[in-house]
Tab-separated table of C-alpha atoms in Angstrom:
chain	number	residue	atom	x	y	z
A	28	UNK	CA	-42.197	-7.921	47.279
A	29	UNK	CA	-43.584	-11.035	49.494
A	30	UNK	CA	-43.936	-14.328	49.114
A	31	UNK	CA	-47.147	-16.518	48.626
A	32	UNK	CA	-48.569	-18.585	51.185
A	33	UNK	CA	-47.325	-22.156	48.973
A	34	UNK	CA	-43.476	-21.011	49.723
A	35	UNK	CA	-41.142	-22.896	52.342
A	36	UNK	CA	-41.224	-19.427	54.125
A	37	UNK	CA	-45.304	-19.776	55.302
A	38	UNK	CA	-44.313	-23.189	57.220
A	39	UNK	CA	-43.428	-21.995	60.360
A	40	UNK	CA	-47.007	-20.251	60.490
A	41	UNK	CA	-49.392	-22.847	59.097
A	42	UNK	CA	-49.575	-24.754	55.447
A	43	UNK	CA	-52.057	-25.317	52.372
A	44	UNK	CA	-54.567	-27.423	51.627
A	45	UNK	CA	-56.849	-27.916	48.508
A	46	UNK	CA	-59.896	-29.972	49.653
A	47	UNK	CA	-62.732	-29.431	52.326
A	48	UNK	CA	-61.950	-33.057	53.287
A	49	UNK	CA	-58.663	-32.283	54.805
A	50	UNK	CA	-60.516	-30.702	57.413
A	51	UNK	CA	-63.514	-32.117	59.933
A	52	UNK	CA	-65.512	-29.222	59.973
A	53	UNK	CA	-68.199	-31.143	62.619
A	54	UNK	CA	-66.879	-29.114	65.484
A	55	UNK	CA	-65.936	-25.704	63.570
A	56	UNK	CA	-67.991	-22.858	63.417
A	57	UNK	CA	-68.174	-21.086	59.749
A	58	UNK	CA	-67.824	-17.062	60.160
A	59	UNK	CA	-68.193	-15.448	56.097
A	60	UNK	CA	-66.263	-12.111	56.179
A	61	UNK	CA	-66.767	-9.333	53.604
A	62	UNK	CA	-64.059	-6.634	54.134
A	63	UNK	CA	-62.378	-4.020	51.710
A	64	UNK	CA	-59.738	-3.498	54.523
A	65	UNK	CA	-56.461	-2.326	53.378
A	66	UNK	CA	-55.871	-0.681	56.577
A	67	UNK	CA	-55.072	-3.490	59.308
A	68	UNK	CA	-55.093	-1.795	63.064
A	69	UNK	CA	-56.426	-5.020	64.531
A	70	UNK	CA	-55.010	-8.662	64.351
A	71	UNK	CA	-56.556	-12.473	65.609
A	72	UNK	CA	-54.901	-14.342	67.949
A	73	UNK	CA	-56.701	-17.696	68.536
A	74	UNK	CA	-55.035	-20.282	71.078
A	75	UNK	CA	-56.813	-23.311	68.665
A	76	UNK	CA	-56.029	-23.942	65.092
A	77	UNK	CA	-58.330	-22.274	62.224
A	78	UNK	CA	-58.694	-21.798	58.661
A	79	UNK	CA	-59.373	-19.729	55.868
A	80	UNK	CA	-61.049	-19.871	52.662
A	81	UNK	CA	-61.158	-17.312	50.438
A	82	UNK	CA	-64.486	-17.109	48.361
A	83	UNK	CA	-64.062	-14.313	46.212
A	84	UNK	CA	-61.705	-11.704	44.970
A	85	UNK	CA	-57.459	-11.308	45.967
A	86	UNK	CA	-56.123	-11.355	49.489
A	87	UNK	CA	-53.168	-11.344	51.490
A	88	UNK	CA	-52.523	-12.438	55.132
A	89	UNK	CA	-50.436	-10.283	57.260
A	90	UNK	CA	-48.990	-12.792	59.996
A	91	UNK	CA	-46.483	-13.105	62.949
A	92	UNK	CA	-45.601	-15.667	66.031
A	93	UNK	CA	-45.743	-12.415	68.430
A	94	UNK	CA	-47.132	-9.207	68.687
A	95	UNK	CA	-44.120	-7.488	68.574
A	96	UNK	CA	-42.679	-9.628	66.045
A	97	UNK	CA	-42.068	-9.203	62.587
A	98	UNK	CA	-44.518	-8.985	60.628
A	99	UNK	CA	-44.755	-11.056	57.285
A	100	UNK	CA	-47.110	-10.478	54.223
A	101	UNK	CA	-48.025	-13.339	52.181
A	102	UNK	CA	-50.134	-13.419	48.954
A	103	UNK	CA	-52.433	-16.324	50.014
A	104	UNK	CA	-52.537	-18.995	47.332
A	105	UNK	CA	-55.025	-21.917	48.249
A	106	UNK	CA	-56.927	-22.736	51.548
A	107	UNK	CA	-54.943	-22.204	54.918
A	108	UNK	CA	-54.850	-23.704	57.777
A	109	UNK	CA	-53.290	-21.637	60.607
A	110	UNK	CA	-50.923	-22.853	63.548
A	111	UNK	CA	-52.311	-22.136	66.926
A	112	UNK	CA	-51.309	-18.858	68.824
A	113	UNK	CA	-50.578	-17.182	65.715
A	114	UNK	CA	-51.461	-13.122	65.113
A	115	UNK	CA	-52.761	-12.340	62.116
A	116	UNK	CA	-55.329	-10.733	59.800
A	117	UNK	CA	-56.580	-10.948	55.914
A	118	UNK	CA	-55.652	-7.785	54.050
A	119	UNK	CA	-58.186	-6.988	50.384
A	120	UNK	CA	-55.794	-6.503	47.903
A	121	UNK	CA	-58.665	-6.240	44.995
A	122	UNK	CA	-62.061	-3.509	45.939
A	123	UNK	CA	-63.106	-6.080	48.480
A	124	UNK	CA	-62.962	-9.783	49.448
A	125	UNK	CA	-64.957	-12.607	50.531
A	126	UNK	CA	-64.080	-15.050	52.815
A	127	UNK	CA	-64.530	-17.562	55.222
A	128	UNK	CA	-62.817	-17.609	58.975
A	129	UNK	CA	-63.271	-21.394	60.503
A	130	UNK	CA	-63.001	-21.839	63.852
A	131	UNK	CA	-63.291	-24.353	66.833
A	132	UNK	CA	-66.384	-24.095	68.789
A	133	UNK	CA	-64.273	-23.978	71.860
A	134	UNK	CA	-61.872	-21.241	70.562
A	135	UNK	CA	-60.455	-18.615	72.494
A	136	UNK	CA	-60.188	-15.074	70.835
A	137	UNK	CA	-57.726	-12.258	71.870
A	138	UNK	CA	-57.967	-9.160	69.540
A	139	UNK	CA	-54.725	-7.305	69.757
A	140	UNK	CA	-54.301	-3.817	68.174
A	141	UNK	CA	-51.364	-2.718	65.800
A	142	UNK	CA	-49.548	0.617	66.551
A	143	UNK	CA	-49.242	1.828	64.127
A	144	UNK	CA	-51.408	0.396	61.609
A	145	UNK	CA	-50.630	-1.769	58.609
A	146	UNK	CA	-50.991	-0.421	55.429
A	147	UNK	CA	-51.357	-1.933	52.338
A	148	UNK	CA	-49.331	-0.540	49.489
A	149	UNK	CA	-50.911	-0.899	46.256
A	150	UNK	CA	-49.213	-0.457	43.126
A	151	UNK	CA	-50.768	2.498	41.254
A	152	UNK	CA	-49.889	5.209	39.190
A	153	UNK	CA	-49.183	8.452	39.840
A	154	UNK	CA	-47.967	10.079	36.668
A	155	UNK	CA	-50.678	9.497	33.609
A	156	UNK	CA	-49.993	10.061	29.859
A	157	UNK	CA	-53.452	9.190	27.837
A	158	UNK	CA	-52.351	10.806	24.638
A	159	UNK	CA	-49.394	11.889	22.688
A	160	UNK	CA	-50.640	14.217	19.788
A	161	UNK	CA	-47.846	14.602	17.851
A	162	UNK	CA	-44.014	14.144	17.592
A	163	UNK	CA	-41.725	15.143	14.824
A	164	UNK	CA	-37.831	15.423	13.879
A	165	UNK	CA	-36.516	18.644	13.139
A	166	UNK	CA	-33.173	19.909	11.599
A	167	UNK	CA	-32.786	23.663	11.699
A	168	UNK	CA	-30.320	25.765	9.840
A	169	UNK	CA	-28.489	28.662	11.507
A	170	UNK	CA	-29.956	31.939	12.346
A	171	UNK	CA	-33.660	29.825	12.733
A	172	UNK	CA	-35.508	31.709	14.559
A	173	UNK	CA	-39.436	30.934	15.968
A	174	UNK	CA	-41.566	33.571	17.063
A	175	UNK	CA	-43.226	31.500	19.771
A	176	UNK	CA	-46.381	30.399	20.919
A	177	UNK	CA	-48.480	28.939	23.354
A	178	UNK	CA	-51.104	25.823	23.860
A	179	UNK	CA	-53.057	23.531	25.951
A	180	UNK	CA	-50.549	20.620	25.985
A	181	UNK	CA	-47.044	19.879	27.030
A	182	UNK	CA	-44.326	19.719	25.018
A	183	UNK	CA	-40.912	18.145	25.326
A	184	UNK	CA	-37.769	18.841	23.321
A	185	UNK	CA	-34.805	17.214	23.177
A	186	UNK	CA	-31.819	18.386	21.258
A	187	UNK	CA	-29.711	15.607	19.642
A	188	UNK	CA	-27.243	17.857	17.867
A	189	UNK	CA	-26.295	21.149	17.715
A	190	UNK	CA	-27.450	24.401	20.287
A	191	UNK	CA	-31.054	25.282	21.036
A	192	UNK	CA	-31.779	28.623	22.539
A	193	UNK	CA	-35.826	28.644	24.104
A	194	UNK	CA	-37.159	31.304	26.182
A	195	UNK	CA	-40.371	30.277	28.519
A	196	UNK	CA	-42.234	33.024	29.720
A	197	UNK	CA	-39.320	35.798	29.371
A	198	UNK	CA	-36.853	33.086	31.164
A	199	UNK	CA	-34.109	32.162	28.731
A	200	UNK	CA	-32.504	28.701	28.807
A	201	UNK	CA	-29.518	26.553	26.499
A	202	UNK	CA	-29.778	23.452	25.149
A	203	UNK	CA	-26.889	21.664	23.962
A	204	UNK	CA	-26.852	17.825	22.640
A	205	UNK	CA	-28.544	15.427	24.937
A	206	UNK	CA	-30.291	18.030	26.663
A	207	UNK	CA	-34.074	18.019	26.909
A	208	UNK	CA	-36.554	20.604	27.832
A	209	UNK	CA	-40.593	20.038	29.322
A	210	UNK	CA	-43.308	23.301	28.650
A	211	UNK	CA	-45.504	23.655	30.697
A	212	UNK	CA	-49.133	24.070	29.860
A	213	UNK	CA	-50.206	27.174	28.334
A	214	UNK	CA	-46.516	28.878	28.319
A	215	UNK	CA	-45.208	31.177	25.867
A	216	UNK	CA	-42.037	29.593	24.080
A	217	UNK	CA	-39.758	30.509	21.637
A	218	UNK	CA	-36.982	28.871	20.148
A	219	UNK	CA	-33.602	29.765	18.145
A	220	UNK	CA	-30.580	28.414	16.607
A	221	UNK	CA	-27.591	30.391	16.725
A	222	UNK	CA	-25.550	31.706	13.551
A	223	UNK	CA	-22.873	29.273	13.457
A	224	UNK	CA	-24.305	25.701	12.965
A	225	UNK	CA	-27.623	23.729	12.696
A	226	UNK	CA	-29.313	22.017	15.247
A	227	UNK	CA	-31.601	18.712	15.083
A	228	UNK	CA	-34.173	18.308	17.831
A	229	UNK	CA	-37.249	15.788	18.690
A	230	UNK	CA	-40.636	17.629	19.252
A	231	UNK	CA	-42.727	15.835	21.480
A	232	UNK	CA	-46.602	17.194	22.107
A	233	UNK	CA	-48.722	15.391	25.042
A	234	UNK	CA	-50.848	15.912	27.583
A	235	UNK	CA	-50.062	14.542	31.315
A	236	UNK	CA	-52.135	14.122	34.600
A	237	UNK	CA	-49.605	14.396	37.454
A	238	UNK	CA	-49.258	15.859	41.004
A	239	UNK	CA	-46.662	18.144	40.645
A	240	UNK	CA	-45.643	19.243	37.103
A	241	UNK	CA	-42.969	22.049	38.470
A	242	UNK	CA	-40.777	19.177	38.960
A	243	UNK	CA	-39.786	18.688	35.598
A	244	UNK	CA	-40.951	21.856	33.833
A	245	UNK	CA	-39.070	25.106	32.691
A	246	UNK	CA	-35.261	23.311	33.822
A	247	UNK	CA	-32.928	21.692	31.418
A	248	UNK	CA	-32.088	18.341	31.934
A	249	UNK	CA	-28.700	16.807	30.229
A	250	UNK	CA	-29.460	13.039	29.102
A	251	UNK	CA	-27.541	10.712	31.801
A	252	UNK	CA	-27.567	6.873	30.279
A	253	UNK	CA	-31.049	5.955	31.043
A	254	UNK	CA	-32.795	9.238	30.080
A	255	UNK	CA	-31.004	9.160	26.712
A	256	UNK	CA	-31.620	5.084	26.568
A	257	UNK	CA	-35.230	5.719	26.922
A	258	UNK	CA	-35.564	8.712	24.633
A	259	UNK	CA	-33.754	6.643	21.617
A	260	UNK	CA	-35.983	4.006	22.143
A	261	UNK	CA	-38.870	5.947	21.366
A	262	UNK	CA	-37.068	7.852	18.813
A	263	UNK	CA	-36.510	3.851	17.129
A	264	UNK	CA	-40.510	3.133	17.887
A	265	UNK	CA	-41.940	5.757	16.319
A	266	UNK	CA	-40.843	5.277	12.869
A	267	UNK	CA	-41.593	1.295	12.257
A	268	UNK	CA	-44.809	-0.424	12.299
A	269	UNK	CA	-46.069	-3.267	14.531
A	270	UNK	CA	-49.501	-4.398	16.237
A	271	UNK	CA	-50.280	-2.654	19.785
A	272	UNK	CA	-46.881	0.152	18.741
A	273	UNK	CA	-48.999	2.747	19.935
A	274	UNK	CA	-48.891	1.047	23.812
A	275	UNK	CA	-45.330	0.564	23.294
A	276	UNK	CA	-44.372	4.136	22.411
A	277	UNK	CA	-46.713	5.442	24.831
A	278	UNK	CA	-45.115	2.754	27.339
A	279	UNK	CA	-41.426	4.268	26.304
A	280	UNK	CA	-42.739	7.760	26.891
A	281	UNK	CA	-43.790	6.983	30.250
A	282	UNK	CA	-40.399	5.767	31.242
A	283	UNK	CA	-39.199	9.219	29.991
A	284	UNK	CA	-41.276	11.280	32.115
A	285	UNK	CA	-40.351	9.291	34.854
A	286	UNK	CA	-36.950	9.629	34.880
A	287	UNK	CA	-37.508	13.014	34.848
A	288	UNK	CA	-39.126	12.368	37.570
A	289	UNK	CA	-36.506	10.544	39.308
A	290	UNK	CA	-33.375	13.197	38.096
A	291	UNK	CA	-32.557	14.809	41.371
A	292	UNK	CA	-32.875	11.220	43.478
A	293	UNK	CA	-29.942	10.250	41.660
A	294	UNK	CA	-26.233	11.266	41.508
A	295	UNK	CA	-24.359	13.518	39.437
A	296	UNK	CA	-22.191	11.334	37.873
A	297	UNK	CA	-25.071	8.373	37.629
A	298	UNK	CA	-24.598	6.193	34.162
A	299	UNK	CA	-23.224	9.385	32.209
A	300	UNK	CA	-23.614	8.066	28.393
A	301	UNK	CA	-20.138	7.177	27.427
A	302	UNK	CA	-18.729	8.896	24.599
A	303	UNK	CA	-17.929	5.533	22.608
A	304	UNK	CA	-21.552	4.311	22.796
A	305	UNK	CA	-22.935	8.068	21.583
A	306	UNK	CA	-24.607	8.378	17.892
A	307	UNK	CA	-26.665	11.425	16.591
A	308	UNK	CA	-30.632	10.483	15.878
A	309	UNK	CA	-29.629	11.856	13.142
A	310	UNK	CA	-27.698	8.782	11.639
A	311	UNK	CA	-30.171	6.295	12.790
A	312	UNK	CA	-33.059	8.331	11.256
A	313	UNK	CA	-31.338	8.253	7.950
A	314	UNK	CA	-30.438	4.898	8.312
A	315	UNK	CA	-33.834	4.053	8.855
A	316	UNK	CA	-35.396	6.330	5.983
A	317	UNK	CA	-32.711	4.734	3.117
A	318	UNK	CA	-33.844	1.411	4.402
A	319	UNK	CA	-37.270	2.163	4.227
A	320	UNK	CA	-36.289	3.207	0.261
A	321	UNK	CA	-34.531	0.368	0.051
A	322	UNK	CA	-37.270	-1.851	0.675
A	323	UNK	CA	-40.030	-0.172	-0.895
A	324	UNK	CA	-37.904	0.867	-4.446
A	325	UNK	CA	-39.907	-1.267	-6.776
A	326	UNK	CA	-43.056	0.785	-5.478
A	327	UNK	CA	-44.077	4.710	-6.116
A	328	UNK	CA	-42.482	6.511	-2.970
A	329	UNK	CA	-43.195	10.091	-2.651
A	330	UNK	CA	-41.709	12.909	-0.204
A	331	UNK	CA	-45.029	13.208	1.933
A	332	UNK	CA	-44.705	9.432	2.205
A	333	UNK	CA	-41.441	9.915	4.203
A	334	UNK	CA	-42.022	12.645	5.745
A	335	UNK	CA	-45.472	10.985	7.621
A	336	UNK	CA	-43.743	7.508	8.172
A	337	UNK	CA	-40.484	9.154	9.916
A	338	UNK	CA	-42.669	12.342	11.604
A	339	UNK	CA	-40.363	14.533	9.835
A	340	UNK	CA	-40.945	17.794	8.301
A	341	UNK	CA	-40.143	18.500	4.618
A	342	UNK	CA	-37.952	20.388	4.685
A	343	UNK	CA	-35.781	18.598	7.302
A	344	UNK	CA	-35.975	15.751	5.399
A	345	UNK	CA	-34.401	18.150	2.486
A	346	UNK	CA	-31.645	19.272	5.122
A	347	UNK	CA	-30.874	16.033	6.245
A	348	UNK	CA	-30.134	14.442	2.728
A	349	UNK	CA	-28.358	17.507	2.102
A	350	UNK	CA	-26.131	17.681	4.904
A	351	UNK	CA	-25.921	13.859	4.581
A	352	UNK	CA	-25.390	12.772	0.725
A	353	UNK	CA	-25.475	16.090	-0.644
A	354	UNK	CA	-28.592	15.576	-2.564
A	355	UNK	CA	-32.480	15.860	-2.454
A	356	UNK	CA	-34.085	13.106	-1.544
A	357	UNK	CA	-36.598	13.236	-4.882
A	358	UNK	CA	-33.287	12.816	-6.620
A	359	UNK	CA	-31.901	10.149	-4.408
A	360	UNK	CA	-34.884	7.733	-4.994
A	361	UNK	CA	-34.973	8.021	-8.827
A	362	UNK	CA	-31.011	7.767	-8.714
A	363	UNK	CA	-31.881	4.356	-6.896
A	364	UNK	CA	-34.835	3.297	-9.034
A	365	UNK	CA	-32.174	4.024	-12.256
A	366	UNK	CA	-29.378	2.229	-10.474
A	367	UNK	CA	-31.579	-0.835	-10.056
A	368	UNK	CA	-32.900	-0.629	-13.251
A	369	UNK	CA	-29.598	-0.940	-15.195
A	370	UNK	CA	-28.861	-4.110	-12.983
A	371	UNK	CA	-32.666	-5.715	-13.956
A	372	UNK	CA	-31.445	-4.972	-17.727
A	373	UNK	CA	-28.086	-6.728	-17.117
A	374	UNK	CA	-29.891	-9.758	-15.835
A	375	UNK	CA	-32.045	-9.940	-19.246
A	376	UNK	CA	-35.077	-10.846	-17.192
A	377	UNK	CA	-37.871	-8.370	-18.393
A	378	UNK	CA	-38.390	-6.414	-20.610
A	379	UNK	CA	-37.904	-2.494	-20.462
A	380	UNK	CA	-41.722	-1.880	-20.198
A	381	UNK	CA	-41.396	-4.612	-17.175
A	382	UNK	CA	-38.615	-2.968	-15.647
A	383	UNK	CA	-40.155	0.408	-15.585
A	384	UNK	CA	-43.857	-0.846	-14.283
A	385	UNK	CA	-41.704	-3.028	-11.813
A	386	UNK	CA	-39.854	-0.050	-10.439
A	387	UNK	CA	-42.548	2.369	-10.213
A	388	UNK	CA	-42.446	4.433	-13.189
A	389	UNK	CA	-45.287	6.030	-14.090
A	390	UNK	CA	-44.486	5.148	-18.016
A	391	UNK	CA	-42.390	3.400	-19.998
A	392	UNK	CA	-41.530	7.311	-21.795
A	393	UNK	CA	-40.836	8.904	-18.644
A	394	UNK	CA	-38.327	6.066	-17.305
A	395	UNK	CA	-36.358	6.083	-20.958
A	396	UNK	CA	-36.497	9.556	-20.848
A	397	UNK	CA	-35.025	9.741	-17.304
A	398	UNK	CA	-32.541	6.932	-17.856
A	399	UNK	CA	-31.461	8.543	-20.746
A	400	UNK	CA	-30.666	11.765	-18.920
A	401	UNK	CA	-28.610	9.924	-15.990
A	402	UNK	CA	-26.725	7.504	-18.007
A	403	UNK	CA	-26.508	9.149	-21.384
A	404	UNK	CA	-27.970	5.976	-23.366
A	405	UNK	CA	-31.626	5.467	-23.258
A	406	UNK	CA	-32.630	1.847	-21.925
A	407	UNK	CA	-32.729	-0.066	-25.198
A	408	UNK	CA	-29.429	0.855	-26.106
A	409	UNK	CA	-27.451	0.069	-23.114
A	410	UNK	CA	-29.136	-3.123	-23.306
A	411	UNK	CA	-28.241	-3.711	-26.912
A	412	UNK	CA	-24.883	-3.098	-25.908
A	413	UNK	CA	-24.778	-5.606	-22.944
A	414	UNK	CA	-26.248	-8.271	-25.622
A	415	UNK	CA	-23.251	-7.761	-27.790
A	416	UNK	CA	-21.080	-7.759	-25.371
């Protein structure tokens, strides 16, 4: 991080100006400079006072009060005028820059050579993610077992409850909760669930540009604080809708892949994730999906509708109401839709034809009928008997 050439720090080397009429430019001699340099071996050391102006693009001026001194980089904001005696040069920070290197007609010039050279470190990635294709929540029961298979992409699984056996290429691994797995390109994988309990995992599918992909492929990794911090956030992401969400899961993605990246820089025992602050996905995704119900109970909702708005398969949407409320989740939206209908008939708003188009119903027949199942008392009579009452 530097500083730009308008901070306190750049006084001791020169200052800023704004206009062409703070300098007399009678006795100066104009010098336009095109350079791309990023690369400084070389540095101006003037004995009279000059300027700069840049014309076009971003630059930088890498400056000291000695040779051997240290060395300072600052962003240059506005014209500058430079102190006598001073060594410096103008780095490019953008393709290449423009600009202008005024000088007395009597100068005097020493070129002095860096050893070793400057170099300009630009900020640029290394580790690209252009597309995710797909990503889905899965809740196995015991004994699953999945042949296997291979395919052009990488794919990234992280267990949130329960055991996960994979093999890769006839190398068998074990994930437990908060553990996470990367496959390679084209490897074979399979995956199990042991015979004593379910497991719930996150499927990721995406393809990467990267240097060195053996880094975080074929190893398990257990989720320290900020691994499992970044993979709940996309887990949150991917299931609500907002402009531009695709850059932000993609965005939350990339921070997962990079601390992957980063796992063996840091310590063993670096942010473990405390037992009090730990939660299943599991309870957050059905959190989310009864909201969603919630919300959306005065409109048709149908099982495909879930299943493509929380990337969940069918029939782990069936486990996890299952497991969960100990019911289907066909029969926990029409228990909702009947629940809210008796309270619309208690407040003697609309009329049963209203309720039923209000809540979704395809007809006014099937709601009685189904009303009449659940509560024993079709719709007109419980509301008779609310009248009386």
């Amino acid at each position: 991080m530097y500083d730009k050439t308008t901070s306190a720090k750049f006084i001791k080397y020169g200052y800023v100006y704004d206009e062409a009429k703070d300098i007399v430019k009678d006795n100066l001699i104009i010098n336009q400079i095109v350079t791309s340099d990023k690369v400084i071996s070389s540095l101006y050391n003037f004995t009279e006072g000059t300027y700069i102006e840049i014309i076009e693009g971003m630059a930088s001026i890498l400056i000291s009060e000695s040779i051997n001194g240290d060395f300072k980089l600052f962003s240059v904001h506005r014209k500058l005028a430079i102190k006598p005696n001073m060594y410096f040069n103008i780095v490019s920070m953008t393709d290449k820059i423009t600009f202008n290197l005024i000088i007395p007609k009597n100068y005097n010039l020493k070129l002095e050579f860096l050893n070793p050279p400057y170099v300009y470190s630009r900020i640029l990635p290394t580790i690209n993610i252009p597309e995710i294709m797909a990503y889905y929540y899965t809740i196995k029961s015991p004994n699953y077992k999945f042949k296997g298979e291979r395919h052009n992409l990488y794919e990234l699984t992280f267990v949130d409850n329960g055991t996960l056996n994979t093999c890769i290429d006839g190398v068998d691994y074990t994930l437990n909760s908060s553990d996470l797995i990367v496959y390679g390109k084209n490897q074979f994988h399979t995956q199990s669930v042991e015979n004593d309990s379910s497991c719930s995992y996150l499927t990721i599918m995406f393809d990467m540009e990267c240097n060195d992909d053996t880094l975080i492929c074929n190893r398990v990794f257990h989720c320290r604080n900020e691994l499992y911090n970044a993979v709940r956030t996309f887990a949150k992401n991917i299931s609500i809708t907002l402009p531009y969400l695709e850059n932000l899961i993609l965005s939350n993605f990339h921070e997962i892949i990079i601390r992957l990246f980063q796992y063996d820089y840091l310590g063993l025992d670096y942010s473990k994730v405390s037992k009090e602050s730990y939660q299943h996905f599991q309870d957050e995704l059905l959190e989310g999906i009864l909201e969603y119900i919630d919300k959306k109970i005065s409109y048709p909702i149908s099982i495909s509708e879930l299943c493509s708005k929380f990337s969940i398969s069918r029939s782990s949407l069936q486990t996890l109401f299952k497991n969960n409320l100990n019911t289907s989740p066909k029969k926990y939206i029409n228990d909702l839709k009947l629940a809210k209908s008796k309270m619309m008939i208690m407040e003697n708003k609309y009329t049963i034809t209203e309720i039923a188009f209000m809540l979704g119903f395809n007809s006014i027949h099937y709601f009685s009928r189904a009303f009449t199942q659940h509560y024993e008392i079709s719709p007109s009579e419980y509301a008779q008997t609310i009248f009386k009452q």
